[in-house]
Amino acid sequence: MLALNIKNETSRLRVVVLGTAVSNGPIPTAEEAYDPKSLEHILAGTYPIEEDMVVEMEAFEKVLKKYDVTVFRPQLIENYNQIFTRDIGFVIDDVFIKSNILPDREREIDAIQYIIDQIDTKKVVRPPKEAHIEGGDVILWNDYIFIGTYKGSDYKQYITARTNMLGVEYIRDLFPNKIVKEFDLVKSKIEARDNALHLDCCFQPVGKDKGIIYKRGFREEADYMFLVDLFGKENLFHLTRNQMYNMNSNVFSIDDNVVVSEKNFKKLNDWLRSHGFVVEEVPYAEIAKQEGLLRCTTLPLIRD
């Protein structure tokens, strides 16, 4: 049995599910795009090809194994995108929560069922259908659960709005001893530079007291200020619009002093090193074209 344990984003990682780009399927049509960044690359003819993404994910897996992390991969579904495991489920403390994701992605959960079967069934839950929530919107910080949402009355019209307030309330009820804080995110169907698809696209903690943040990803300045007050402005790396677009906040921590980052994030990587982090650089720029990066492709199950 897997004894789940996830209390934050940065403690020593032991077990993780890493997505796969193998048999990723044909390039989607513009109508099939789930987000504006994928759409941009579909229209430009620069959508990532399978073999490049497989190489990138293998590089990431190699780093994880270097640190003795147990890495599970989804069972293969032919011609199907299974890269972003973060969307399909997430762990809080010792509970596995299955996401209510876009209906045509349901098969992705089936492909990790063999892993879920190794978890105590009493510790596996799923929100009711009307409660939408995806793992990219859920960030754990010890006593806090940060959740990205969209409070606009036009929520239903946004395929980029993935977590609603019913999802937030579901988590609040499930973890009454945690401080659940939701953040209203900026959404766009057409401009990826103005679309915080998930909370981890505009904020992520690193180490014990640092973080990466994009101020304009938040619809309310008060939400941004909440994080500034909690972490301290001097402890936050502030992203530009372009750095947010390139997914600089979507790095992944193996330990509280080890961060896996994209090799082109020079300014961020220099900042991390200047604060004592070991930065493991991997190529992930092709995967980033689908509006997801390192954190999006992982589903951590056990941290120390």
mmCIF file of C-alpha atoms in Angstrom:
data_model
loop_
_atom_site.group_PDB
_atom_site.id
_atom_site.type_symbol
_atom_site.label_atom_id
_atom_site.label_comp_id
_atom_site.label_asym_id
_atom_site.label_seq_id
_atom_site.Cartn_x
_atom_site.Cartn_y
_atom_site.Cartn_z
ATOM 1 C CA MET A 1 0.000 0.000 0.000
ATOM 2 C CA LEU A 2 1.043 3.577 -0.640
ATOM 3 C CA ALA A 3 0.917 5.669 2.546
ATOM 4 C CA LEU A 4 0.267 9.078 1.039
ATOM 5 C CA ASN A 5 1.792 12.194 2.577
ATOM 6 C CA ILE A 6 1.820 15.636 0.972
ATOM 7 C CA LYS A 7 1.757 18.709 3.207
ATOM 8 C CA ASN A 8 3.587 21.246 1.060
ATOM 9 C CA GLU A 9 5.264 21.730 -2.318
ATOM 10 C CA THR A 10 8.894 21.449 -1.267
ATOM 11 C CA SER A 11 9.621 18.687 1.276
ATOM 12 C CA ARG A 12 11.798 15.759 0.183
ATOM 13 C CA LEU A 13 9.974 13.937 -2.600
ATOM 14 C CA ARG A 14 9.741 10.139 -2.405
ATOM 15 C CA VAL A 15 7.013 9.007 -4.833
ATOM 16 C CA VAL A 16 5.544 10.807 -7.856
ATOM 17 C CA VAL A 17 3.448 10.094 -10.952
ATOM 18 C CA LEU A 18 5.074 11.638 -14.027
ATOM 19 C CA GLY A 19 2.971 11.982 -17.172
ATOM 20 C CA THR A 20 4.006 10.583 -20.543
ATOM 21 C CA ALA A 21 4.298 12.061 -24.028
ATOM 22 C CA VAL A 22 4.505 8.655 -25.738
ATOM 23 C CA SER A 23 1.750 8.096 -28.319
ATOM 24 C CA ASN A 24 0.581 11.638 -27.756
ATOM 25 C CA GLY A 25 -1.741 11.626 -30.758
ATOM 26 C CA PRO A 26 -2.074 13.948 -33.741
ATOM 27 C CA ILE A 27 -1.728 17.732 -33.490
ATOM 28 C CA PRO A 28 -5.126 18.984 -32.322
ATOM 29 C CA THR A 29 -7.274 21.215 -34.504
ATOM 30 C CA ALA A 30 -7.840 24.815 -33.424
ATOM 31 C CA GLU A 31 -11.323 23.804 -32.238
ATOM 32 C CA GLU A 32 -9.836 21.117 -29.999
ATOM 33 C CA ALA A 33 -7.435 23.444 -28.150
ATOM 34 C CA TYR A 34 -8.021 23.570 -24.381
ATOM 35 C CA ASP A 35 -6.090 26.798 -23.820
ATOM 36 C CA PRO A 36 -4.933 29.892 -25.757
ATOM 37 C CA LYS A 37 -1.245 28.952 -25.760
ATOM 38 C CA SER A 38 -1.836 25.598 -27.465
ATOM 39 C CA LEU A 39 -4.109 27.408 -29.918
ATOM 40 C CA GLU A 40 -1.378 29.942 -30.680
ATOM 41 C CA HIS A 41 1.097 27.170 -31.557
ATOM 42 C CA ILE A 42 -1.464 25.153 -33.537
ATOM 43 C CA LEU A 43 -2.167 28.210 -35.702
ATOM 44 C CA ALA A 44 1.538 29.100 -36.041
ATOM 45 C CA GLY A 45 2.545 25.564 -37.044
ATOM 46 C CA THR A 46 4.889 25.348 -34.032
ATOM 47 C CA TYR A 47 2.894 22.870 -31.928
ATOM 48 C CA PRO A 48 5.329 20.474 -30.209
ATOM 49 C CA ILE A 49 6.042 17.111 -31.778
ATOM 50 C CA GLU A 50 5.940 13.884 -29.811
ATOM 51 C CA GLU A 51 9.597 12.849 -30.057
ATOM 52 C CA ASP A 52 10.795 16.219 -28.700
ATOM 53 C CA MET A 53 8.425 16.029 -25.737
ATOM 54 C CA VAL A 54 9.403 12.422 -24.978
ATOM 55 C CA VAL A 55 13.058 13.514 -24.801
ATOM 56 C CA GLU A 56 12.143 16.366 -22.427
ATOM 57 C CA MET A 57 10.176 14.104 -20.090
ATOM 58 C CA GLU A 58 12.965 11.516 -20.076
ATOM 59 C CA ALA A 59 15.389 14.245 -18.976
ATOM 60 C CA PHE A 60 13.039 15.148 -16.114
ATOM 61 C CA GLU A 61 12.629 11.489 -15.094
ATOM 62 C CA LYS A 62 16.411 11.089 -15.051
ATOM 63 C CA VAL A 63 16.730 13.962 -12.554
ATOM 64 C CA LEU A 64 13.981 12.500 -10.347
ATOM 65 C CA LYS A 65 15.731 9.121 -10.310
ATOM 66 C CA LYS A 66 19.071 10.770 -9.535
ATOM 67 C CA TYR A 67 17.454 11.762 -6.217
ATOM 68 C CA ASP A 68 16.078 8.224 -5.629
ATOM 69 C CA VAL A 69 12.471 9.228 -6.254
ATOM 70 C CA THR A 70 10.090 6.384 -7.140
ATOM 71 C CA VAL A 71 8.498 7.371 -10.457
ATOM 72 C CA PHE A 72 5.203 5.903 -11.681
ATOM 73 C CA ARG A 73 4.008 6.521 -15.243
ATOM 74 C CA PRO A 74 0.426 6.289 -16.562
ATOM 75 C CA GLN A 75 -0.627 3.218 -18.518
ATOM 76 C CA LEU A 76 -0.415 4.059 -22.183
ATOM 77 C CA ILE A 77 -3.496 5.085 -24.126
ATOM 78 C CA GLU A 78 -2.824 5.089 -27.862
ATOM 79 C CA ASN A 79 -2.874 8.520 -29.543
ATOM 80 C CA TYR A 80 -3.869 10.414 -26.428
ATOM 81 C CA ASN A 81 -2.353 13.324 -24.504
ATOM 82 C CA GLN A 82 -1.298 12.041 -21.055
ATOM 83 C CA ILE A 83 1.335 14.659 -20.242
ATOM 84 C CA PHE A 84 -0.367 16.712 -17.530
ATOM 85 C CA THR A 85 -1.012 14.386 -14.598
ATOM 86 C CA ARG A 86 -1.344 17.335 -12.201
ATOM 87 C CA ASP A 87 -4.796 18.072 -13.651
ATOM 88 C CA ILE A 88 -6.308 14.684 -12.973
ATOM 89 C CA GLY A 89 -5.716 14.297 -9.250
ATOM 90 C CA PHE A 90 -3.833 15.601 -6.246
ATOM 91 C CA VAL A 91 -2.937 14.628 -2.696
ATOM 92 C CA ILE A 92 -3.587 16.669 0.451
ATOM 93 C CA ASP A 93 -2.112 15.118 3.627
ATOM 94 C CA ASP A 94 -2.960 11.417 3.124
ATOM 95 C CA VAL A 95 -6.041 11.833 0.899
ATOM 96 C CA PHE A 96 -6.084 11.319 -2.879
ATOM 97 C CA ILE A 97 -8.615 13.603 -4.562
ATOM 98 C CA LYS A 98 -9.718 12.702 -8.079
ATOM 99 C CA SER A 99 -10.318 15.845 -10.113
ATOM 100 C CA ASN A 100 -13.491 16.634 -11.990
ATOM 101 C CA ILE A 101 -11.720 17.501 -15.203
ATOM 102 C CA LEU A 102 -12.927 18.323 -18.697
ATOM 103 C CA PRO A 103 -15.123 15.306 -19.598
ATOM 104 C CA ASP A 104 -13.095 14.233 -22.631
ATOM 105 C CA ARG A 105 -10.024 13.788 -20.404
ATOM 106 C CA GLU A 106 -11.654 11.209 -18.125
ATOM 107 C CA ARG A 107 -9.582 8.379 -19.629
ATOM 108 C CA GLU A 108 -6.444 9.938 -18.143
ATOM 109 C CA ILE A 109 -7.676 9.026 -14.658
ATOM 110 C CA ASP A 110 -8.354 5.436 -15.761
ATOM 111 C CA ALA A 111 -4.724 5.214 -16.907
ATOM 112 C CA ILE A 112 -3.436 5.787 -13.346
ATOM 113 C CA GLN A 113 -6.068 3.582 -11.691
ATOM 114 C CA TYR A 114 -3.436 0.876 -11.118
ATOM 115 C CA ILE A 115 -1.652 3.362 -8.834
ATOM 116 C CA ILE A 116 -4.848 4.511 -7.102
ATOM 117 C CA ASP A 117 -5.577 0.824 -6.406
ATOM 118 C CA GLN A 118 -2.482 0.807 -4.160
ATOM 119 C CA ILE A 119 -4.038 3.455 -1.889
ATOM 120 C CA ASP A 120 -6.428 2.721 0.984
ATOM 121 C CA THR A 121 -9.883 3.082 -0.610
ATOM 122 C CA LYS A 122 -11.084 5.130 2.369
ATOM 123 C CA LYS A 123 -8.435 7.697 1.427
ATOM 124 C CA VAL A 124 -9.595 8.174 -2.175
ATOM 125 C CA VAL A 125 -12.347 10.725 -2.754
ATOM 126 C CA ARG A 126 -14.011 12.540 -5.609
ATOM 127 C CA PRO A 127 -15.925 15.815 -5.401
ATOM 128 C CA PRO A 128 -19.540 15.913 -6.610
ATOM 129 C CA LYS A 129 -19.930 16.611 -10.339
ATOM 130 C CA GLU A 130 -20.791 20.287 -9.922
ATOM 131 C CA ALA A 131 -17.629 20.948 -7.883
ATOM 132 C CA HIS A 132 -14.849 21.607 -10.394
ATOM 133 C CA ILE A 133 -11.237 21.453 -9.240
ATOM 134 C CA GLU A 134 -7.889 20.625 -10.861
ATOM 135 C CA GLY A 135 -4.531 19.939 -9.228
ATOM 136 C CA GLY A 136 -2.812 22.909 -10.863
ATOM 137 C CA ASP A 137 -5.083 25.186 -8.850
ATOM 138 C CA VAL A 138 -4.201 23.555 -5.504
ATOM 139 C CA ILE A 139 -0.982 24.587 -3.744
ATOM 140 C CA LEU A 140 -0.188 23.292 -0.269
ATOM 141 C CA TRP A 141 1.769 25.325 2.233
ATOM 142 C CA ASN A 142 1.694 23.384 5.523
ATOM 143 C CA ASP A 143 -1.343 24.836 7.382
ATOM 144 C CA TYR A 144 -2.550 26.587 4.233
ATOM 145 C CA ILE A 145 -4.304 25.276 1.152
ATOM 146 C CA PHE A 146 -4.123 27.884 -1.617
ATOM 147 C CA ILE A 147 -6.692 27.385 -4.390
ATOM 148 C CA GLY A 148 -6.949 29.243 -7.690
ATOM 149 C CA THR A 149 -10.470 29.917 -8.953
ATOM 150 C CA TYR A 150 -12.443 32.255 -11.188
ATOM 151 C CA LYS A 151 -15.292 34.223 -9.661
ATOM 152 C CA GLY A 152 -16.595 35.879 -12.829
ATOM 153 C CA SER A 153 -20.296 35.390 -13.603
ATOM 154 C CA ASP A 154 -19.203 34.131 -17.045
ATOM 155 C CA TYR A 155 -17.305 31.152 -15.550
ATOM 156 C CA LYS A 156 -19.132 28.626 -17.752
ATOM 157 C CA GLN A 157 -17.965 30.372 -20.921
ATOM 158 C CA TYR A 158 -14.290 29.885 -20.067
ATOM 159 C CA ILE A 159 -12.671 26.549 -20.918
ATOM 160 C CA THR A 160 -9.653 28.072 -19.132
ATOM 161 C CA ALA A 161 -11.591 28.367 -15.829
ATOM 162 C CA ARG A 162 -10.986 24.966 -14.238
ATOM 163 C CA THR A 163 -11.859 25.378 -10.552
ATOM 164 C CA ASN A 164 -15.091 26.903 -9.264
ATOM 165 C CA MET A 165 -16.133 28.074 -5.804
ATOM 166 C CA LEU A 166 -18.003 24.793 -5.199
ATOM 167 C CA GLY A 167 -14.633 23.075 -5.624
ATOM 168 C CA VAL A 168 -13.084 25.444 -3.094
ATOM 169 C CA GLU A 169 -15.908 24.788 -0.594
ATOM 170 C CA TYR A 170 -15.538 21.035 -1.082
ATOM 171 C CA ILE A 171 -11.870 21.208 -0.029
ATOM 172 C CA ARG A 172 -12.757 23.539 2.855
ATOM 173 C CA ASP A 173 -15.260 20.970 4.173
ATOM 174 C CA LEU A 174 -12.836 18.086 3.667
ATOM 175 C CA PHE A 175 -9.996 19.775 5.590
ATOM 176 C CA PRO A 176 -11.618 21.825 8.380
ATOM 177 C CA ASN A 177 -8.302 22.185 10.234
ATOM 178 C CA LYS A 178 -6.539 23.873 7.306
ATOM 179 C CA ILE A 179 -6.664 27.519 6.281
ATOM 180 C CA VAL A 180 -8.194 27.425 2.803
ATOM 181 C CA LYS A 181 -7.525 30.631 0.855
ATOM 182 C CA GLU A 182 -8.872 31.056 -2.661
ATOM 183 C CA PHE A 183 -7.399 33.375 -5.298
ATOM 184 C CA ASP A 184 -9.423 34.896 -8.130
ATOM 185 C CA LEU A 185 -7.326 34.451 -11.293
ATOM 186 C CA VAL A 186 -7.210 36.371 -14.566
ATOM 187 C CA LYS A 187 -8.553 34.277 -17.467
ATOM 188 C CA SER A 188 -8.427 34.692 -21.215
ATOM 189 C CA LYS A 189 -9.602 32.382 -23.975
ATOM 190 C CA ILE A 190 -7.566 34.138 -26.643
ATOM 191 C CA GLU A 191 -4.384 35.655 -25.150
ATOM 192 C CA ALA A 192 -2.072 33.267 -23.305
ATOM 193 C CA ARG A 193 -0.075 36.178 -21.894
ATOM 194 C CA ASP A 194 -3.183 37.232 -19.958
ATOM 195 C CA ASN A 195 -4.377 33.801 -18.904
ATOM 196 C CA ALA A 196 -3.486 32.249 -15.563
ATOM 197 C CA LEU A 197 -4.755 28.781 -16.459
ATOM 198 C CA HIS A 198 -4.077 27.526 -12.931
ATOM 199 C CA LEU A 199 -2.735 29.053 -9.726
ATOM 200 C CA ASP A 200 0.673 27.434 -10.373
ATOM 201 C CA CYS A 201 0.908 29.542 -13.553
ATOM 202 C CA CYS A 202 1.233 32.708 -11.467
ATOM 203 C CA PHE A 203 2.494 31.559 -8.070
ATOM 204 C CA GLN A 204 4.525 28.771 -6.499
ATOM 205 C CA PRO A 205 6.442 28.410 -3.234
ATOM 206 C CA VAL A 206 10.046 27.197 -3.280
ATOM 207 C CA GLY A 207 12.204 26.199 -0.339
ATOM 208 C CA LYS A 208 11.016 26.940 3.183
ATOM 209 C CA ASP A 209 10.021 30.593 2.782
ATOM 210 C CA LYS A 210 10.510 31.723 -0.845
ATOM 211 C CA GLY A 211 8.179 31.927 -3.810
ATOM 212 C CA ILE A 212 7.724 32.864 -7.471
ATOM 213 C CA ILE A 213 4.835 35.215 -8.286
ATOM 214 C CA TYR A 214 3.181 37.107 -11.139
ATOM 215 C CA LYS A 215 1.231 40.064 -9.808
ATOM 216 C CA ARG A 216 -1.049 40.520 -12.815
ATOM 217 C CA GLY A 217 -2.238 36.916 -12.670
ATOM 218 C CA PHE A 218 -4.543 37.895 -9.808
ATOM 219 C CA ARG A 219 -7.828 39.734 -10.470
ATOM 220 C CA GLU A 220 -7.741 41.291 -7.006
ATOM 221 C CA GLU A 221 -4.663 43.102 -5.726
ATOM 222 C CA ALA A 222 -5.638 41.996 -2.207
ATOM 223 C CA ASP A 223 -5.014 38.367 -3.186
ATOM 224 C CA TYR A 224 -1.535 39.228 -4.426
ATOM 225 C CA MET A 225 -0.867 41.276 -1.265
ATOM 226 C CA PHE A 226 -1.943 38.344 0.915
ATOM 227 C CA LEU A 227 0.976 36.319 -0.484
ATOM 228 C CA VAL A 228 3.396 39.257 -0.302
ATOM 229 C CA ASP A 229 2.516 39.715 3.381
ATOM 230 C CA LEU A 230 2.790 35.975 4.087
ATOM 231 C CA PHE A 231 6.133 35.391 2.345
ATOM 232 C CA GLY A 232 7.695 38.869 2.476
ATOM 233 C CA LYS A 233 8.362 40.834 -0.710
ATOM 234 C CA GLU A 234 12.127 40.219 -0.471
ATOM 235 C CA ASN A 235 11.460 36.445 -0.574
ATOM 236 C CA LEU A 236 9.469 36.549 -3.826
ATOM 237 C CA PHE A 237 10.800 36.430 -7.381
ATOM 238 C CA HIS A 238 8.470 38.679 -9.401
ATOM 239 C CA LEU A 239 7.765 37.525 -12.938
ATOM 240 C CA THR A 240 7.304 39.701 -16.009
ATOM 241 C CA ARG A 241 4.354 39.080 -18.341
ATOM 242 C CA ASN A 242 6.658 37.213 -20.708
ATOM 243 C CA GLN A 243 8.191 35.088 -17.951
ATOM 244 C CA MET A 244 4.682 34.122 -16.845
ATOM 245 C CA TYR A 245 3.810 33.247 -20.448
ATOM 246 C CA ASN A 246 6.896 31.008 -20.584
ATOM 247 C CA MET A 247 5.736 29.291 -17.371
ATOM 248 C CA ASN A 248 8.578 30.382 -15.084
ATOM 249 C CA SER A 249 6.483 29.794 -11.962
ATOM 250 C CA ASN A 250 5.846 26.193 -12.936
ATOM 251 C CA VAL A 251 9.090 24.700 -11.649
ATOM 252 C CA PHE A 252 9.127 21.601 -9.411
ATOM 253 C CA SER A 253 10.773 20.997 -6.044
ATOM 254 C CA ILE A 254 12.411 17.661 -5.183
ATOM 255 C CA ASP A 255 13.525 18.981 -1.794
ATOM 256 C CA ASP A 256 13.468 22.261 0.075
ATOM 257 C CA ASN A 257 16.838 23.121 -1.472
ATOM 258 C CA VAL A 258 16.495 21.356 -4.866
ATOM 259 C CA VAL A 259 14.415 22.841 -7.686
ATOM 260 C CA VAL A 260 13.983 21.407 -11.187
ATOM 261 C CA SER A 261 13.694 24.291 -13.657
ATOM 262 C CA GLU A 262 13.663 24.892 -17.408
ATOM 263 C CA LYS A 263 17.166 25.534 -18.721
ATOM 264 C CA ASN A 264 16.184 28.791 -20.455
ATOM 265 C CA PHE A 265 14.899 30.454 -17.263
ATOM 266 C CA LYS A 266 18.221 32.215 -16.752
ATOM 267 C CA LYS A 267 17.105 35.060 -14.479
ATOM 268 C CA LEU A 268 14.976 32.810 -12.295
ATOM 269 C CA ASN A 269 17.655 30.101 -12.084
ATOM 270 C CA ASP A 270 20.314 32.668 -11.140
ATOM 271 C CA TRP A 271 17.988 34.056 -8.443
ATOM 272 C CA LEU A 272 17.352 30.571 -7.065
ATOM 273 C CA ARG A 273 21.089 29.793 -6.952
ATOM 274 C CA SER A 274 21.778 33.122 -5.252
ATOM 275 C CA HIS A 275 19.404 31.993 -2.505
ATOM 276 C CA GLY A 276 21.225 28.686 -1.989
ATOM 277 C CA PHE A 277 19.120 26.368 -4.152
ATOM 278 C CA VAL A 278 20.527 23.541 -6.231
ATOM 279 C CA VAL A 279 18.911 24.099 -9.646
ATOM 280 C CA GLU A 280 18.553 21.032 -11.849
ATOM 281 C CA GLU A 281 18.054 22.396 -15.367
ATOM 282 C CA VAL A 282 16.139 20.370 -17.960
ATOM 283 C CA PRO A 283 14.821 21.187 -21.444
ATOM 284 C CA TYR A 284 11.028 21.629 -21.256
ATOM 285 C CA ALA A 285 10.322 24.419 -23.749
ATOM 286 C CA GLU A 286 8.334 22.202 -26.133
ATOM 287 C CA ILE A 287 5.994 20.976 -23.401
ATOM 288 C CA ALA A 288 5.565 24.606 -22.287
ATOM 289 C CA LYS A 289 3.823 25.315 -25.602
ATOM 290 C CA GLN A 290 0.752 23.535 -24.207
ATOM 291 C CA GLU A 291 0.514 25.995 -21.288
ATOM 292 C CA GLY A 292 2.022 23.603 -18.758
ATOM 293 C CA LEU A 293 5.489 22.944 -17.416
ATOM 294 C CA LEU A 294 7.290 20.836 -14.810
ATOM 295 C CA ARG A 295 4.773 21.030 -11.972
ATOM 296 C CA CYS A 296 1.894 20.339 -14.385
ATOM 297 C CA THR A 297 3.421 17.037 -15.495
ATOM 298 C CA THR A 298 3.761 15.653 -11.949
ATOM 299 C CA LEU A 299 1.414 14.235 -9.350
ATOM 300 C CA PRO A 300 3.354 13.860 -6.070
ATOM 301 C CA LEU A 301 2.133 11.082 -3.762
ATOM 302 C CA ILE A 302 4.659 10.992 -0.923
ATOM 303 C CA ARG A 303 6.985 13.624 0.506
ATOM 304 C CA ASP A 304 8.846 13.280 3.808
#
